XYZ file of C-alpha atoms in Angstrom:
433
model
C -22.297 -14.373 -13.034
C -19.830 -12.695 -10.713
C -17.342 -9.922 -11.363
C -14.491 -8.129 -9.597
C -14.423 -4.804 -11.433
C -16.801 -2.565 -13.344
C -14.842 -3.327 -16.511
C -15.191 -7.075 -16.023
C -18.932 -6.654 -15.464
C -19.231 -4.648 -18.681
C -17.335 -7.299 -20.639
C -19.680 -9.982 -19.272
C -22.801 -7.937 -20.027
C -23.672 -7.420 -16.353
C -25.480 -4.127 -15.716
C -24.306 -2.867 -12.315
C -25.967 -0.330 -10.052
C -23.024 1.991 -10.717
C -23.655 1.787 -14.453
C -27.359 2.510 -13.979
C -26.601 5.620 -11.901
C -24.054 6.990 -14.371
C -26.269 6.297 -17.393
C -29.154 8.151 -15.732
C -26.947 11.135 -14.816
C -25.462 11.392 -18.287
C -28.549 10.678 -20.372
C -26.766 7.760 -22.072
C -28.369 4.425 -22.953
C -27.065 1.661 -20.706
C -26.085 -0.664 -23.594
C -23.928 2.096 -25.077
C -22.356 2.880 -21.705
C -21.617 -0.777 -21.085
C -20.058 -1.207 -24.535
C -17.775 1.789 -24.046
C -16.752 0.519 -20.610
C -15.941 -2.899 -22.014
C -13.645 -1.196 -24.537
C -11.981 0.886 -21.805
C -13.280 4.198 -23.187
C -15.317 4.957 -20.053
C -14.438 4.243 -16.416
C -16.496 4.386 -13.237
C -13.921 4.691 -10.430
C -15.604 2.885 -7.554
C -13.643 1.227 -4.762
C -15.688 -1.524 -3.128
C -14.993 0.102 0.279
C -16.098 3.657 -0.640
C -19.683 3.355 0.530
C -20.559 7.074 0.508
C -19.641 7.485 -3.170
C -22.050 9.131 -5.614
C -20.783 7.362 -8.724
C -19.500 9.276 -11.733
C -18.342 8.166 -15.150
C -15.286 9.541 -16.930
C -14.747 9.156 -20.642
C -16.133 9.285 -24.140
C -19.495 10.990 -24.602
C -19.805 11.966 -20.919
C -19.632 15.358 -19.234
C -16.089 16.553 -18.603
C -15.310 16.003 -14.921
C -13.088 18.091 -12.650
C -10.738 17.170 -9.820
C -9.613 19.166 -6.788
C -6.252 18.585 -5.082
C -5.761 18.916 -1.321
C -4.097 17.131 1.583
C -1.897 17.496 4.641
C 1.849 18.101 4.451
C 4.835 19.034 6.598
C 3.860 22.711 6.297
C 0.126 22.108 6.775
C -0.567 19.266 9.186
C -4.007 20.306 10.423
C -6.900 18.161 9.215
C -9.420 20.894 9.861
C -8.434 23.201 7.016
C -8.197 20.465 4.408
C -11.507 18.914 5.443
C -13.143 22.357 5.167
C -11.773 22.565 1.630
C -13.080 19.086 0.804
C -16.567 19.946 2.078
C -16.614 23.142 0.005
C -15.291 21.374 -3.091
C -18.090 18.803 -2.905
C -20.652 21.557 -2.305
C -19.378 23.331 -5.449
C -19.812 20.223 -7.566
C -16.291 18.830 -7.942
C -16.634 15.204 -9.015
C -13.270 14.122 -7.614
C -10.826 14.977 -4.855
C -7.199 13.902 -4.902
C -5.654 13.501 -1.481
C -2.011 14.460 -2.014
C -1.074 14.088 1.659
C 2.622 13.522 2.206
C 3.320 13.956 5.913
C 1.760 13.364 9.311
C -1.332 11.274 10.018
C -1.968 10.607 6.339
C -3.904 7.383 6.806
C -6.223 8.883 9.410
C -6.897 11.825 7.094
C -7.440 9.568 4.066
C -9.933 7.367 5.894
C -11.833 10.397 7.170
C -11.962 11.835 3.655
C -13.219 8.601 2.098
C -15.813 8.210 4.840
C -17.362 11.638 4.325
C -16.973 12.153 0.574
C -19.565 11.495 -2.102
C -16.937 12.574 -4.652
C -14.406 10.125 -6.070
C -11.189 10.014 -4.056
C -7.801 9.655 -5.699
C -4.318 9.422 -4.207
C -0.670 9.260 -5.249
C 0.764 6.521 -3.025
C 4.342 7.548 -3.839
C 3.741 10.866 -2.032
C 2.780 8.978 1.095
C 5.533 6.363 0.991
C 8.320 8.182 2.840
C 6.109 9.328 5.716
C 4.182 6.042 5.914
C 7.300 3.898 5.902
C 9.375 6.363 7.978
C 12.476 5.733 5.880
C 14.802 7.735 3.676
C 13.982 7.346 -0.015
C 17.046 5.272 -0.891
C 16.338 2.799 1.917
C 12.835 1.910 0.750
C 12.477 -1.531 -0.834
C 10.440 -2.195 -3.976
C 8.036 -4.478 -2.125
C 7.436 -1.761 0.482
C 6.340 0.689 -2.211
C 3.905 -1.908 -3.532
C 2.543 -2.395 -0.009
C 1.721 1.319 0.242
C -0.597 0.847 -2.754
C -2.331 -1.979 -0.935
C -2.932 0.224 2.114
C -4.496 2.964 -0.026
C -6.722 0.417 -1.766
C -7.849 -1.031 1.566
C -8.748 2.489 2.741
C -11.250 2.915 -0.097
C -9.658 5.251 -2.643
C -11.282 5.051 -6.066
C -8.307 5.842 -8.287
C -4.567 6.028 -7.824
C -1.981 7.928 -9.781
C 0.858 5.485 -10.339
C 3.905 6.611 -12.286
C 4.631 3.261 -13.908
C 5.741 4.730 -17.236
C 9.023 6.275 -16.115
C 11.258 3.243 -16.393
C 15.034 3.154 -16.787
C 14.709 3.479 -20.561
C 12.695 6.702 -20.206
C 15.185 7.975 -17.621
C 18.024 7.458 -20.108
C 16.033 9.339 -22.752
C 15.772 12.267 -20.331
C 19.516 12.255 -19.703
C 20.358 12.154 -23.415
C 17.930 14.849 -24.517
C 17.879 17.168 -21.527
C 15.141 19.565 -20.489
C 14.826 23.105 -19.246
C 12.678 22.072 -16.256
C 13.640 18.400 -15.932
C 10.900 16.367 -14.167
C 8.253 18.487 -12.421
C 5.963 15.626 -11.392
C 6.478 15.114 -7.656
C 5.850 11.375 -7.866
C 7.899 11.090 -11.033
C 10.857 12.936 -9.538
C 10.790 10.722 -6.429
C 10.792 7.568 -8.553
C 13.571 8.913 -10.776
C 15.605 9.694 -7.655
C 14.838 6.223 -6.226
C 16.069 4.539 -9.415
C 19.246 6.638 -9.366
C 19.866 5.944 -5.671
C 19.259 2.195 -5.841
C 20.206 1.339 -9.428
C 16.946 -0.593 -9.714
C 14.044 -0.476 -12.144
C 10.889 1.468 -11.248
C 9.049 -1.073 -9.035
C 5.637 -0.021 -10.369
C 6.869 -0.902 -13.866
C 8.896 -3.998 -12.953
C 6.141 -5.436 -10.741
C 3.192 -4.088 -12.719
C 1.327 -7.406 -12.481
C 1.357 -7.174 -8.674
C 0.110 -3.577 -8.887
C -2.763 -4.665 -11.110
C -3.689 -7.564 -8.841
C -4.084 -5.167 -5.899
C -6.135 -2.696 -7.909
C -8.348 -5.434 -9.329
C -9.121 -6.807 -5.867
C -10.665 -3.469 -4.772
C -11.782 -2.188 -8.196
C -9.416 0.768 -7.995
C -8.967 2.599 -11.298
C -5.339 3.134 -12.241
C -4.519 6.656 -13.336
C -1.284 6.158 -15.237
C 0.797 9.142 -14.159
C 2.794 11.216 -16.608
C 6.085 11.655 -14.782
C 7.508 13.355 -17.868
C 4.758 15.900 -18.322
C 6.266 19.210 -19.426
C 6.848 21.770 -16.680
C 7.299 24.580 -19.175
C 6.081 25.263 -22.684
C 9.736 24.895 -23.726
C 9.618 21.171 -22.889
C 6.229 20.193 -24.334
C 5.886 17.370 -26.865
C 9.544 16.421 -26.471
C 11.176 13.000 -26.692
C 10.743 12.245 -22.977
C 7.023 12.994 -22.970
C 6.386 10.915 -26.094
C 8.625 8.055 -24.921
C 6.643 7.758 -21.707
C 3.334 8.069 -23.541
C 4.162 5.042 -25.688
C 4.907 3.069 -22.521
C 1.646 4.227 -20.934
C -0.225 2.904 -23.963
C 1.382 -0.508 -23.493
C 0.576 -0.477 -19.770
C -3.033 0.417 -20.557
C -3.487 -2.761 -22.585
C -1.878 -4.859 -19.850
C -4.304 -3.430 -17.279
C -7.298 -4.164 -19.497
C -6.238 -7.804 -19.747
C -6.862 -7.997 -15.984
C -10.077 -5.932 -16.243
C -8.530 -3.019 -14.339
C -10.053 0.322 -15.328
C -7.565 2.853 -16.702
C -7.218 6.607 -17.044
C -4.107 8.163 -18.539
C -2.677 11.457 -17.343
C -1.383 14.208 -19.615
C 0.356 17.597 -19.702
C 1.287 19.946 -18.059
C 2.528 23.169 -19.640
C 1.904 23.487 -23.377
C 1.492 26.189 -26.020
C -2.039 26.491 -27.384
C -1.086 25.393 -30.889
C 0.168 21.993 -29.607
C -2.811 21.015 -27.449
C -5.148 19.495 -30.025
C -2.402 17.399 -31.601
C -1.389 16.119 -28.169
C -4.938 15.051 -27.386
C -5.180 13.131 -30.662
C -1.769 11.540 -30.074
C -2.683 10.610 -26.522
C -5.953 8.957 -27.461
C -4.353 7.107 -30.352
C -1.336 5.784 -28.463
C -3.362 4.917 -25.352
C -6.200 3.218 -27.236
C -8.867 5.803 -26.361
C -8.619 5.340 -22.604
C -10.037 8.350 -20.711
C -7.536 11.202 -20.594
C -6.913 13.241 -17.430
C -5.035 16.533 -17.846
C -3.488 19.137 -15.556
C -4.335 22.333 -17.423
C -2.571 22.442 -19.790
C -1.105 25.759 -18.637
C -0.654 27.731 -21.858
C 1.927 30.284 -20.747
C 4.518 30.295 -17.973
C 4.457 34.011 -17.106
C 1.269 34.388 -15.032
C 1.916 33.292 -11.427
C -1.106 34.271 -9.396
C -3.365 33.750 -12.412
C -2.639 30.158 -13.383
C -6.284 29.202 -12.830
C -6.864 31.307 -15.965
C -3.918 29.950 -17.987
C -5.099 26.458 -17.024
C -8.752 27.090 -17.913
C -7.738 28.278 -21.381
C -5.740 25.113 -21.973
C -8.312 22.891 -20.278
C -11.136 24.115 -22.509
C -9.081 23.427 -25.634
C -7.890 20.053 -24.337
C -11.343 18.845 -23.332
C -12.945 20.045 -26.570
C -10.228 18.046 -28.368
C -10.835 14.826 -26.441
C -9.665 15.100 -22.818
C -12.239 13.750 -20.363
C -11.105 14.889 -16.919
C -9.565 18.208 -15.825
C -7.431 18.649 -12.741
C -8.050 22.136 -11.434
C -5.284 24.693 -11.012
C -5.589 27.516 -8.492
C -4.172 31.062 -8.436
C -1.672 29.748 -5.873
C -0.053 27.299 -8.335
C 3.765 27.576 -8.240
C 3.518 29.920 -5.221
C 2.004 28.320 -2.105
C -0.516 25.846 -0.731
C -3.948 27.081 -1.882
C -6.357 28.388 0.731
C -10.144 28.103 0.593
C -10.608 31.123 -1.669
C -7.874 29.930 -4.032
C -9.612 26.568 -4.235
C -12.976 28.155 -5.037
C -11.456 30.204 -7.869
C -9.721 27.118 -9.224
C -12.931 25.090 -9.170
C -14.943 27.751 -10.996
C -12.229 28.194 -13.628
C -12.083 24.424 -14.211
C -15.878 24.127 -14.364
C -16.016 26.935 -16.951
C -13.424 25.114 -19.056
C -15.234 21.771 -18.701
C -18.633 23.206 -19.595
C -17.308 25.184 -22.568
C -15.738 21.981 -23.884
C -18.936 19.997 -23.346
C -20.814 22.505 -25.513
C -18.215 22.054 -28.247
C -18.353 18.248 -27.948
C -22.145 18.171 -28.063
C -22.473 16.501 -24.668
C -26.096 15.885 -23.738
C -27.677 18.824 -21.886
C -24.678 21.160 -22.074
C -26.220 23.764 -24.388
C -29.558 23.642 -22.524
C -27.977 25.261 -19.462
C -26.793 28.191 -21.587
C -30.189 28.458 -23.282
C -31.837 28.793 -19.898
C -29.367 31.491 -18.833
C -29.882 33.431 -22.057
C -33.639 33.228 -21.558
C -33.299 34.623 -18.040
C -31.099 37.447 -19.362
C -33.568 38.303 -22.105
C -36.302 38.510 -19.494
C -34.058 40.492 -17.111
C -34.836 37.792 -14.567
C -32.071 38.413 -12.053
C -33.078 35.643 -9.666
C -33.185 33.190 -12.556
C -29.696 34.274 -13.636
C -28.327 33.812 -10.122
C -29.806 30.325 -9.837
C -28.244 29.277 -13.149
C -24.799 30.801 -12.463
C -21.795 28.568 -11.780
C -21.000 30.834 -8.813
C -24.329 32.060 -7.472
C -22.735 33.703 -4.440
C -20.448 35.955 -6.490
C -23.157 36.866 -9.004
C -25.501 37.959 -6.216
C -22.755 39.877 -4.413
C -21.821 41.846 -7.529
C -25.433 42.751 -8.257
C -26.086 43.828 -4.685
C -22.900 45.889 -4.481
C -24.050 48.366 -7.178
C -27.800 48.938 -7.324
C -29.295 50.602 -10.444
C -31.963 53.282 -10.508
C -34.308 50.901 -12.334
C -34.584 47.201 -11.476
C -34.786 46.183 -15.151
C -31.191 47.322 -15.775
C -27.782 47.319 -14.155
C -25.338 50.120 -13.372
C -23.298 49.369 -16.489
C -25.908 50.727 -18.947
C -28.830 51.893 -16.826
C -31.879 52.814 -18.905
C -29.760 52.460 -22.063
C -29.574 48.698 -21.505
C -29.871 47.040 -24.926
C -31.966 44.174 -23.570
C -34.368 46.560 -21.836
C -34.604 48.724 -24.972
C -35.318 45.808 -27.298
C -37.850 44.223 -24.934
C -39.838 47.451 -24.860
C -39.567 48.176 -28.587
C -40.421 44.621 -29.626
C -43.471 44.580 -27.354
C -44.683 47.994 -28.539
C -44.108 49.742 -25.226
C -43.158 53.387 -24.974
C -39.391 53.836 -24.605
C -38.067 56.631 -22.388
C -34.364 57.203 -21.858
C -34.768 60.335 -19.723
């Protein structure tokens, strides 16, 4: 039997090499993995042209994955800095990189990134359209926007964010209901503007069958973009967000008919007390397709610290059903992130993902913490460093403030509770002098 996509293979009962790799990584039985893929609850983004890819699964019962955003733009055209960030992101264990390039030699950069990356690569073709086509937004034809998707698929990207859910009906809903922050999705705002300028329907919605045919041909996973994600906690769970979500659920089923793998994107900015309900609503309306969230950022007042506001929301979202977290850096809302910003964003997202995996009972999640706690009990500093999410920072902090006694730190010294209890429980003499 032959197949075009991982989903088609799963439906036909064909065990692919990608499935074997993911099952082994996740500690999941292959029949269970295949069944969940056939239902659309797990995806393995895997473009047939991305030969360096170390395959990952996203979805139900799997470890929560994280994504890092980078790319060249009008204000940052140099490949070198963004490639350095990509190399570091992969080294730090990010499972996915989204190339959000919007200006300059975007195709050259994208091909270089795909060629060197073992992480999944995602793109937002709408970002690239104006620069690639070298036209003003209102002059771009629907068929030209579809062609940009084809170029990205040919170049080997594993998933694409496509804002197919913001159609003219959703746009009217936005106009009638209003919002404090309108549309904050870059791709969504460009498509809204294109519809207003041309009077036409969103081409990714109107010609969705053509979109799916392209994605199917290369086994590109569609990440259904949430153009109406809230850009402030004031706008969360409003009519526009829910209207689009219903449409995304319908588009999910249409993609599955053509065996195209689907992820669905979610908020955005959202108060803590709304997150769990949104995850349940999302999964229900989108038929349990994997859910990919940006944050959610739980308060709007912390510029410079939005990796923290995002990690709080991400941990709650993932523990409530989200499967994939897009990192947020301290530079969010302020500037293009540099290398240090990216590192902080990755660690914050990984903390959120791991905390959620513990709550969800994902295989192996608690074992990591057990090992760390054992090393702490034994005052095994090298063991602690090796188990830390950020080994470099843990070592640097320890080395920057040396204690009088090796079996303590400068916080408590000889009054360290762990040291005290180890000695007392083993019958050793305890001296605090």
